[in-house]
PDB file of N, CA and C in Angstrom:
ATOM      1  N   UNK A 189     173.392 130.711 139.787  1.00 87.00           N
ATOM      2  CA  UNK A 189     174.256 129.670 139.258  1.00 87.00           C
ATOM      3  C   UNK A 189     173.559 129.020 138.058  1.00 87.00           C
ATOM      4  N   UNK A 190     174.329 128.955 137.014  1.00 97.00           N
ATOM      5  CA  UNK A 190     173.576 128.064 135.932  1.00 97.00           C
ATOM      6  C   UNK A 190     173.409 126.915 135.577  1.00 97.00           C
ATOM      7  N   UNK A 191     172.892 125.997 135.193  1.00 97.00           N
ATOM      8  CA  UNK A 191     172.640 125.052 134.780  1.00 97.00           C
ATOM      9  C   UNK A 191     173.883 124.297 134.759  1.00 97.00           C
ATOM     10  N   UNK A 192     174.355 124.246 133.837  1.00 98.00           N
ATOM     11  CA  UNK A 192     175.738 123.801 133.356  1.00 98.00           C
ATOM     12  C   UNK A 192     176.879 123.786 134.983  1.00 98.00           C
ATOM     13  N   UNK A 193     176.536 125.206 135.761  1.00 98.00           N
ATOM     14  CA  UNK A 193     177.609 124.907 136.323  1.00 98.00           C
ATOM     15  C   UNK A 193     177.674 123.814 137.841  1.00 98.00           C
ATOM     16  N   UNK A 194     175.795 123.805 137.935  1.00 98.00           N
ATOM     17  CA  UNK A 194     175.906 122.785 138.890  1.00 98.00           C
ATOM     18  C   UNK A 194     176.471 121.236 137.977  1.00 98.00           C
ATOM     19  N   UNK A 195     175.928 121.467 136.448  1.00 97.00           N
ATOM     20  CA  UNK A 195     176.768 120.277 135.944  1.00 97.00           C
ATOM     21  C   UNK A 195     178.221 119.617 136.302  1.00 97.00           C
ATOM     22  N   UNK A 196     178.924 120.923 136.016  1.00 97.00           N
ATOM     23  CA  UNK A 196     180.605 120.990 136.380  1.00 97.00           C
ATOM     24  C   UNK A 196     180.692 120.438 137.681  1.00 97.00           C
ATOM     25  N   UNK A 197     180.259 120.680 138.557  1.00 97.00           N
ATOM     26  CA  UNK A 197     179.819 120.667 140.507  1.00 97.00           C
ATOM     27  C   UNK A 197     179.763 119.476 140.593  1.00 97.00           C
ATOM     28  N   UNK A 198     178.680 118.755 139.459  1.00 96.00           N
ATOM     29  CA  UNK A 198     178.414 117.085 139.828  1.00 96.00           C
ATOM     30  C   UNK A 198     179.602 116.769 139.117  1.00 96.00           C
ATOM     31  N   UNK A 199     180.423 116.681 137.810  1.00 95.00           N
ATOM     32  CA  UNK A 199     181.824 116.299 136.989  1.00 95.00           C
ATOM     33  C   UNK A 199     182.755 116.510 138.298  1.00 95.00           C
ATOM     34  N   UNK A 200     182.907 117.077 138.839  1.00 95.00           N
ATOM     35  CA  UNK A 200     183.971 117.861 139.452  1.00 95.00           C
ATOM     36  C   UNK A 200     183.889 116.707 140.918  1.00 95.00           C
ATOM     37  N   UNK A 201     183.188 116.579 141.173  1.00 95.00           N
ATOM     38  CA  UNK A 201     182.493 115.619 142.679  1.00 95.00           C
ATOM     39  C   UNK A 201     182.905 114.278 142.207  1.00 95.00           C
ATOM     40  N   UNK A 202     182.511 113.854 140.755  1.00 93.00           N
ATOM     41  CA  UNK A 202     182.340 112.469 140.679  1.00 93.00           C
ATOM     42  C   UNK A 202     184.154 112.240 140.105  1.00 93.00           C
ATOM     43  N   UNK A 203     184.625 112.946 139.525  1.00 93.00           N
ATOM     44  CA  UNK A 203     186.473 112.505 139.155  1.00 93.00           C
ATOM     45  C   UNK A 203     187.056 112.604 140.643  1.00 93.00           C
ATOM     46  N   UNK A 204     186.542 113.244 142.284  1.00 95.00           N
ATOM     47  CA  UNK A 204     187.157 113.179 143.052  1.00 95.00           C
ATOM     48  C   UNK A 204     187.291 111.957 143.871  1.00 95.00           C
ATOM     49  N   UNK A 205     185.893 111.306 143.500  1.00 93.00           N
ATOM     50  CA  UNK A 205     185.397 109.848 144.045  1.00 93.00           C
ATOM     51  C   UNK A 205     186.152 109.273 143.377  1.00 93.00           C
ATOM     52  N   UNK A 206     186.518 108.969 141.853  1.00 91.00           N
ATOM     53  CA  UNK A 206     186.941 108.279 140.855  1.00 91.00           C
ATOM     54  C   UNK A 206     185.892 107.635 140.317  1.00 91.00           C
ATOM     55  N   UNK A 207     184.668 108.030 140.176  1.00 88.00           N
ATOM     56  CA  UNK A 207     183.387 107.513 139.414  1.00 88.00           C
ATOM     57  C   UNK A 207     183.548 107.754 137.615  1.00 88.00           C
ATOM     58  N   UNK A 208     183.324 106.639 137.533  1.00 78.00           N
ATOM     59  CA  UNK A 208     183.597 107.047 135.770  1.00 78.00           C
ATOM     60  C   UNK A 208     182.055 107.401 135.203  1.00 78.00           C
ATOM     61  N   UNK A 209     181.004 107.540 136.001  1.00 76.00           N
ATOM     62  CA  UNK A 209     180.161 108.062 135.587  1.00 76.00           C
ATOM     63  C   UNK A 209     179.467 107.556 134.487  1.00 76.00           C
ATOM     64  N   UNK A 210     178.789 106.469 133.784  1.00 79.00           N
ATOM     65  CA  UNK A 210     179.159 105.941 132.663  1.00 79.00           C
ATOM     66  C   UNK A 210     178.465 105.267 132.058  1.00 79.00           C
ATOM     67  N   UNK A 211     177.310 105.053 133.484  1.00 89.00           N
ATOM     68  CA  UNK A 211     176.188 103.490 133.152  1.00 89.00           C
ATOM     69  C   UNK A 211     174.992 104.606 133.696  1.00 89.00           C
ATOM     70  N   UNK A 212     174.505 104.883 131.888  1.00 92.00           N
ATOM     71  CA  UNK A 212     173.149 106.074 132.471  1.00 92.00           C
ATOM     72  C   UNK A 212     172.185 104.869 132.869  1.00 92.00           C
ATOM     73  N   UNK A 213     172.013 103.503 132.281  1.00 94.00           N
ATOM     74  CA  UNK A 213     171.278 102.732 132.271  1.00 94.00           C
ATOM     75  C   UNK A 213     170.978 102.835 134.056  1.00 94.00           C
ATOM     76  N   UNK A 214     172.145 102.745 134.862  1.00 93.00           N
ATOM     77  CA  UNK A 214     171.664 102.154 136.126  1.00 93.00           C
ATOM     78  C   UNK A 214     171.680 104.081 136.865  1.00 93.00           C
ATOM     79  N   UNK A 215     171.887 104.742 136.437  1.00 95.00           N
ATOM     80  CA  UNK A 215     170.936 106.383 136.810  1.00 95.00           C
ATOM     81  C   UNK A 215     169.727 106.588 136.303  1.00 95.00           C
ATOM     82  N   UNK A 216     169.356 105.874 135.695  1.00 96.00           N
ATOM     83  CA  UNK A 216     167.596 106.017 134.854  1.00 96.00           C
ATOM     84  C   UNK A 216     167.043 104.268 135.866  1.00 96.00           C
ATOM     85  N   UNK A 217     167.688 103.834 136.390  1.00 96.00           N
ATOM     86  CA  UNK A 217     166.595 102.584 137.456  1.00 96.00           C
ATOM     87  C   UNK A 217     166.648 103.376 138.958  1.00 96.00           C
ATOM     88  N   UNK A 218     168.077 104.326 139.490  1.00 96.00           N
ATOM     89  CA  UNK A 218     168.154 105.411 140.564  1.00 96.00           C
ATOM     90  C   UNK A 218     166.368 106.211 140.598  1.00 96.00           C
ATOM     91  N   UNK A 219     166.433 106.969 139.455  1.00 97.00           N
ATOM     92  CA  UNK A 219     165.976 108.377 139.479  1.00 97.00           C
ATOM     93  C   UNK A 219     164.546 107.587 139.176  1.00 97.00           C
ATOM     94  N   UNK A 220     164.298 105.991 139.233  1.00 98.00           N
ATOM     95  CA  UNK A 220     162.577 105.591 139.067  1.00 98.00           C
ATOM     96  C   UNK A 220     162.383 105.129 141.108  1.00 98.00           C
ATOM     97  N   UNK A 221     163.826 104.941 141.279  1.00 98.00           N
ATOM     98  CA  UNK A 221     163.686 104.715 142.741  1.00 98.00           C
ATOM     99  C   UNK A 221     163.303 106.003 143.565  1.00 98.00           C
ATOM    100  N   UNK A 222     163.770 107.124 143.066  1.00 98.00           N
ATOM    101  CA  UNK A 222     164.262 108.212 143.916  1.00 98.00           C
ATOM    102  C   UNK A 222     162.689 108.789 143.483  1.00 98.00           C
ATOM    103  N   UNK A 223     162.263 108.493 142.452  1.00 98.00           N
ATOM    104  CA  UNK A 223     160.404 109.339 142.022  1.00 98.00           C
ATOM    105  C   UNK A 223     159.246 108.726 142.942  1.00 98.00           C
ATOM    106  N   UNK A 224     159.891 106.973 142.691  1.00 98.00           N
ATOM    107  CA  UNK A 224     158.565 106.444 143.982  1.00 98.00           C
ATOM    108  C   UNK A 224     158.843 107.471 144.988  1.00 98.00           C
ATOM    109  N   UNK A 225     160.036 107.425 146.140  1.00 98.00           N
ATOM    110  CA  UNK A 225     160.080 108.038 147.110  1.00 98.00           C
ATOM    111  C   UNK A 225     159.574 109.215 147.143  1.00 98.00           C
ATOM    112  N   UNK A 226     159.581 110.054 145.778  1.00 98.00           N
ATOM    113  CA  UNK A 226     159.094 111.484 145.974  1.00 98.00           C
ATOM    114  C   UNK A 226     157.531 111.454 146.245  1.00 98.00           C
ATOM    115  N   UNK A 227     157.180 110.496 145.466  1.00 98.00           N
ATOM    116  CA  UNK A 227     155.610 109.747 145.032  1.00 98.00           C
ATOM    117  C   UNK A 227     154.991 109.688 146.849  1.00 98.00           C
ATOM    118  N   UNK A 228     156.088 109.042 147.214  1.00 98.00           N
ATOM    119  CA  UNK A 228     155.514 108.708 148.705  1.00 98.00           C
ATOM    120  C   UNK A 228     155.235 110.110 149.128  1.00 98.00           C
ATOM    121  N   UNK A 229     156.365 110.585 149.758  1.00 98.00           N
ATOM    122  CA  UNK A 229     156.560 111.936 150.212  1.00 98.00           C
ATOM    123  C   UNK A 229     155.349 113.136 150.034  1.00 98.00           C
ATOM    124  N   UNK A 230     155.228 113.201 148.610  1.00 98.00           N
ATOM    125  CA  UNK A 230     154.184 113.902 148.007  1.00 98.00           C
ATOM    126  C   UNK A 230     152.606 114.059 149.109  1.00 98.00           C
ATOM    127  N   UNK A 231     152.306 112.273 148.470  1.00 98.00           N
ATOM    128  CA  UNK A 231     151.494 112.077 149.538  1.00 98.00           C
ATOM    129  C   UNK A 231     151.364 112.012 151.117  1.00 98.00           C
ATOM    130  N   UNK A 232     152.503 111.831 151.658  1.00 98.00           N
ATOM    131  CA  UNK A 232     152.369 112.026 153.237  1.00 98.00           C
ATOM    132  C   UNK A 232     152.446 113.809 153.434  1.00 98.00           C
ATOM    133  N   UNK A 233     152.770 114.252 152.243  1.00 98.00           N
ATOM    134  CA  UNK A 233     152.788 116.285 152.898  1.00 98.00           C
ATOM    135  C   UNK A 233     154.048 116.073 153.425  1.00 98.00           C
ATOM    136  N   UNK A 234     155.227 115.070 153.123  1.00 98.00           N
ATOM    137  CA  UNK A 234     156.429 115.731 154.170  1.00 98.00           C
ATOM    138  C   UNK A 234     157.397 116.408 153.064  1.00 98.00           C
ATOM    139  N   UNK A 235     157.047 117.914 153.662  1.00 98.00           N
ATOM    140  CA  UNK A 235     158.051 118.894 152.320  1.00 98.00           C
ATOM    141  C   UNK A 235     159.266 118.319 152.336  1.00 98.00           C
ATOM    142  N   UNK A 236     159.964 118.368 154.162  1.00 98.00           N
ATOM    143  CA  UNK A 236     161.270 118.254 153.913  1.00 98.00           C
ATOM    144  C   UNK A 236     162.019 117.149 152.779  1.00 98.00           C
ATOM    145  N   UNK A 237     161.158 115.918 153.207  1.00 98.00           N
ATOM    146  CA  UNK A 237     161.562 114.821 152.152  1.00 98.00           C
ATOM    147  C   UNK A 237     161.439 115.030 150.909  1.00 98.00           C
ATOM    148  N   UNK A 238     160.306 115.676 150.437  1.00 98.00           N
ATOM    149  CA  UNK A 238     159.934 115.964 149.096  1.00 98.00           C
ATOM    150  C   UNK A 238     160.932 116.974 148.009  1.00 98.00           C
ATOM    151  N   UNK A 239     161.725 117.915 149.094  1.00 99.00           N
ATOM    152  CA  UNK A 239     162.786 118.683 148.695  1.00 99.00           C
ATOM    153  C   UNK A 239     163.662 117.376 148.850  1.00 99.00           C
ATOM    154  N   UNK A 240     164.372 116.806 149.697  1.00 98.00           N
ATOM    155  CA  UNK A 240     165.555 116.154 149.450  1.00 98.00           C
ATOM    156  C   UNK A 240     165.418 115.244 148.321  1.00 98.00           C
ATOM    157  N   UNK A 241     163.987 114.011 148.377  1.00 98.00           N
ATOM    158  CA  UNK A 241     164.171 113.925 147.080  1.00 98.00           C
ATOM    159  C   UNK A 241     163.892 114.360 145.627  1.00 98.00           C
ATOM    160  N   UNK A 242     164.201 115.773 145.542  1.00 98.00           N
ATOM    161  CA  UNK A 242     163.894 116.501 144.612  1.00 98.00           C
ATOM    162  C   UNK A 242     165.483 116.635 144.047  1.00 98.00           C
ATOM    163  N   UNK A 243     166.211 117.224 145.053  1.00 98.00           N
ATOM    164  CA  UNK A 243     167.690 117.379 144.905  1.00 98.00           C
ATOM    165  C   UNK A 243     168.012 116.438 144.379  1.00 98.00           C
ATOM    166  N   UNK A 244     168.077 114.975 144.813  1.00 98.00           N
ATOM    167  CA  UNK A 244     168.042 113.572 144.835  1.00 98.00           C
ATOM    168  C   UNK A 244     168.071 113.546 143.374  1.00 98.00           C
ATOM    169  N   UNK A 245     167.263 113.436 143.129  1.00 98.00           N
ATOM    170  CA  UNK A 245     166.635 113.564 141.127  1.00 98.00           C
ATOM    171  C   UNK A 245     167.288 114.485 140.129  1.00 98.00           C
ATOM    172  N   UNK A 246     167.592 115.417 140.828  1.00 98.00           N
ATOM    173  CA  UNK A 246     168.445 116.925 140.076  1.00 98.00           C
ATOM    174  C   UNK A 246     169.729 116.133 139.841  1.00 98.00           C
ATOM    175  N   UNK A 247     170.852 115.683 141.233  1.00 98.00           N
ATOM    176  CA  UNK A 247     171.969 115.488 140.982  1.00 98.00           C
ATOM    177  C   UNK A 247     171.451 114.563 140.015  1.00 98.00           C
ATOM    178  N   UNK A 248     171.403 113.349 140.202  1.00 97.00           N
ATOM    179  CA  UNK A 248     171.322 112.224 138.880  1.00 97.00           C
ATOM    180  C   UNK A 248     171.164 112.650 137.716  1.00 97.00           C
ATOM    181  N   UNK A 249     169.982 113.484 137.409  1.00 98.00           N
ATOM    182  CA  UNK A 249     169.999 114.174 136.072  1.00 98.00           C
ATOM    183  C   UNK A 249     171.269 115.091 135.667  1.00 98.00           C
ATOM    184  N   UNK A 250     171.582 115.760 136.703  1.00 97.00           N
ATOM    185  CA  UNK A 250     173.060 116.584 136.754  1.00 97.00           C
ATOM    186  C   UNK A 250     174.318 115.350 136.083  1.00 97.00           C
ATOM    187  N   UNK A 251     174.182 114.376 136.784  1.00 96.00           N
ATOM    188  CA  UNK A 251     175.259 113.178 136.335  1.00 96.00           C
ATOM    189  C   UNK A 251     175.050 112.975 135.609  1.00 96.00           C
ATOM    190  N   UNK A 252     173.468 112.616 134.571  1.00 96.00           N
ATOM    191  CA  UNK A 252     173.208 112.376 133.137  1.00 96.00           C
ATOM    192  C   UNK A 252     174.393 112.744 132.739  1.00 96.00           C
ATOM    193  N   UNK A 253     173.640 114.220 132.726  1.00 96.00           N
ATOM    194  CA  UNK A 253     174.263 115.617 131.695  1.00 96.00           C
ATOM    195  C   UNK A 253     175.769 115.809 131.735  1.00 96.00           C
ATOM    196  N   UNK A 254     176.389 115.403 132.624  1.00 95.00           N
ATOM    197  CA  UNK A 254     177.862 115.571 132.934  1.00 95.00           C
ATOM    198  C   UNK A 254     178.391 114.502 132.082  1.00 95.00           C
ATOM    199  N   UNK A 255     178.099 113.337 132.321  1.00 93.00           N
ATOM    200  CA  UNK A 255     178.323 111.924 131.740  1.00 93.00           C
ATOM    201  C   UNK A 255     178.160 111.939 130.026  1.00 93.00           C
ATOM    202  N   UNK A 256     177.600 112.866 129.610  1.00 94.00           N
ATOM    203  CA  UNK A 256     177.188 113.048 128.022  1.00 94.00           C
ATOM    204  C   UNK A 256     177.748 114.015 127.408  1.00 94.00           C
ATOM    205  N   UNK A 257     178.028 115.296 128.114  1.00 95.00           N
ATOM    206  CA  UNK A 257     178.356 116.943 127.661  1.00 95.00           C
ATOM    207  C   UNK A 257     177.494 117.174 127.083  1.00 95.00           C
ATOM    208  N   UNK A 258     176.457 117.411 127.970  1.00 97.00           N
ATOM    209  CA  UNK A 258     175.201 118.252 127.565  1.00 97.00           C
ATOM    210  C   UNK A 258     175.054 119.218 127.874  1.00 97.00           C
ATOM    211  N   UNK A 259     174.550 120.794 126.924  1.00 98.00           N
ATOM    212  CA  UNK A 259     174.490 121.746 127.794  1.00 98.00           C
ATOM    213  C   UNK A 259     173.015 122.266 128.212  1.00 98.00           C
ATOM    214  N   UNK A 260     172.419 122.525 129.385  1.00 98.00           N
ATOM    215  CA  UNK A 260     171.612 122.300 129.731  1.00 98.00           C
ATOM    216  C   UNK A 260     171.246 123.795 129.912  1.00 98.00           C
ATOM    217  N   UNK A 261     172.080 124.262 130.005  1.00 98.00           N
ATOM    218  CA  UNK A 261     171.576 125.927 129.469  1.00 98.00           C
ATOM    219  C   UNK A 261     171.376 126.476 127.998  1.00 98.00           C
ATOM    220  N   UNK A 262     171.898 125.874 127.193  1.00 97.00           N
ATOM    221  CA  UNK A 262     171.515 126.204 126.294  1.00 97.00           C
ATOM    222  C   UNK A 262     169.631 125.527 125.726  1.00 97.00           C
ATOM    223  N   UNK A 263     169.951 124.495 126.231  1.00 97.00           N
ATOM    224  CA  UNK A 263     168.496 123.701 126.294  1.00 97.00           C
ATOM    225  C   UNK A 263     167.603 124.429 127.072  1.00 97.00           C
ATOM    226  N   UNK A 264     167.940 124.726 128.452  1.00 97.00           N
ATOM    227  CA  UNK A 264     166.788 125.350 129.104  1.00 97.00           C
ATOM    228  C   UNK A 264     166.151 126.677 128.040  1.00 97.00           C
ATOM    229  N   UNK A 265     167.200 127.643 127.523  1.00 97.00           N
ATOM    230  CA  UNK A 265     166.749 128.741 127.179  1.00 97.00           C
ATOM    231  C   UNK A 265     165.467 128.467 125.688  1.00 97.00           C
ATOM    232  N   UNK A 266     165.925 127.536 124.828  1.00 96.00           N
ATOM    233  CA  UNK A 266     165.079 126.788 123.815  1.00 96.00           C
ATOM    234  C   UNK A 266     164.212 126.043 124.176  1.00 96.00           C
ATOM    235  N   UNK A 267     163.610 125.478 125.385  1.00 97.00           N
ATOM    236  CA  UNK A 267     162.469 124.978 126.080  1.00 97.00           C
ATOM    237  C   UNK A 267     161.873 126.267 126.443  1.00 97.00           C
ATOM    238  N   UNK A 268     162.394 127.433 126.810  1.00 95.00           N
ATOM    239  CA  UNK A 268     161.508 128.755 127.474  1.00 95.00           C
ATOM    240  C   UNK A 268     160.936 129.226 126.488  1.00 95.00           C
ATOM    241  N   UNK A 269     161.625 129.498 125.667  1.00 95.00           N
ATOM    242  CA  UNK A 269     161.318 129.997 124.592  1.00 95.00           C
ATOM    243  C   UNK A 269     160.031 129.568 123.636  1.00 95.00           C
ATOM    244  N   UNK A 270     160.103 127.746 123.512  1.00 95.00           N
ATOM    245  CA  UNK A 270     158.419 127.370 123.196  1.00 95.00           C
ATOM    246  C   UNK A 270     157.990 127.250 123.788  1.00 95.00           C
ATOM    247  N   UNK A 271     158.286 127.888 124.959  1.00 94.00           N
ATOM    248  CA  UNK A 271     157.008 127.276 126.027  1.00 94.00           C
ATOM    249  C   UNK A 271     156.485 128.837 126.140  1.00 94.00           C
ATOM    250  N   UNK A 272     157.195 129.671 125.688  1.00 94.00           N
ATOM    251  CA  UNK A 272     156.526 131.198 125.630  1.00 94.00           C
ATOM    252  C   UNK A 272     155.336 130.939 124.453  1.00 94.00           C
ATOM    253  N   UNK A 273     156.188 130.923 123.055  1.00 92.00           N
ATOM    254  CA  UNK A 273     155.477 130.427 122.052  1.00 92.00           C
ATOM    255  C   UNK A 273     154.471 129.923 122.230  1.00 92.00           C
ATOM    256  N   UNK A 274     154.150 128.669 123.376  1.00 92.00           N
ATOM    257  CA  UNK A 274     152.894 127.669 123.225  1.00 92.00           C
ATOM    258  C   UNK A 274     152.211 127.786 123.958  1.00 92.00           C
ATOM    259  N   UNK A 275     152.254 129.202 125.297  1.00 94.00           N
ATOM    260  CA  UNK A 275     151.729 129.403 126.483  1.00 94.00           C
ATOM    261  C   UNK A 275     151.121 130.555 126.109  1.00 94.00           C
ATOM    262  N   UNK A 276     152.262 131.517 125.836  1.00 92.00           N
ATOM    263  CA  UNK A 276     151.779 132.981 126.498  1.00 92.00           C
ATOM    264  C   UNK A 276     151.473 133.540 124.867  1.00 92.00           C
ATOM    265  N   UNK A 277     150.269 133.926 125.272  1.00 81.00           N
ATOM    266  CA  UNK A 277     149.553 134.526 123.772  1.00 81.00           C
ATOM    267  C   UNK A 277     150.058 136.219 123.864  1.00 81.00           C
ATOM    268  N   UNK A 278     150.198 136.562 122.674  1.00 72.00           N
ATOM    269  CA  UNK A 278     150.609 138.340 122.596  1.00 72.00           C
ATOM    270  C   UNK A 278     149.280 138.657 122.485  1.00 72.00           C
ATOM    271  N   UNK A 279     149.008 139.960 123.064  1.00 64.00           N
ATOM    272  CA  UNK A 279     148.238 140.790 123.443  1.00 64.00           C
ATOM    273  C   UNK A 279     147.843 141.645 121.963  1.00 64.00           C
TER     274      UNK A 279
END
C-alpha cells in the first residue's frame, strides 16, 4: 500500500466523522504528546506500546498530509533518492 493511499484511508475516515481536519496547529501539540509516550515506552522495552504509539504518530502525520494534499509518495521517492546519494557510495 502506498503512502498516499493510507493518506486517502485517513481523508476517507475523517469526512465520515465529519472532521474538517484543519487545525495542524493542535496535530503538531497531539504528535509532541503521542512522542513523550513513545519516549516512555521506548524506555520501559514495552514493544507493544511502542508500535501503537508509532501508528499513533503515522495517522496524525497521515492527517497532516490529507489536510494539505500532500503527496507523500512522491516525497518519499526524492528523500530515497538523497539519501542514496548521501549514504551509499558507488563502488
Amino acid at each position: 500500500m502506498s503512502l498516499n493511499s493510507y493518506t486517502e484511508e485517513v481523508r476517507d475516515f475523517l469526512r465520515k466523522i465529519s472532521s474538517d481536519n484543519e487545525n495542524n496547529q493542535q496535530k503538531i501539540e497531539w504528535l509532541r504528546e503521542e512522542f513523550t509516550q513513545l519516549q516512555y515506552a521506548v524506555e520501559g522495552s514495552d514493544m507493544p506500546k511502542v508500535q501503537h504509539q508509532l501508528y499513533d504518530m503515522m495517522y496524525l502525520l497521515f492527517e497532516i498530509a490529507a489536510a494539505n494534499d500532500l503527496d507523500l509518495d512522491s516525497e518519499w521517492k526524492i528523500g530515497a533518492e538523497r539519501k542514496a546519494e548521501k549514504y551509499i557510495k558507488a563502488d
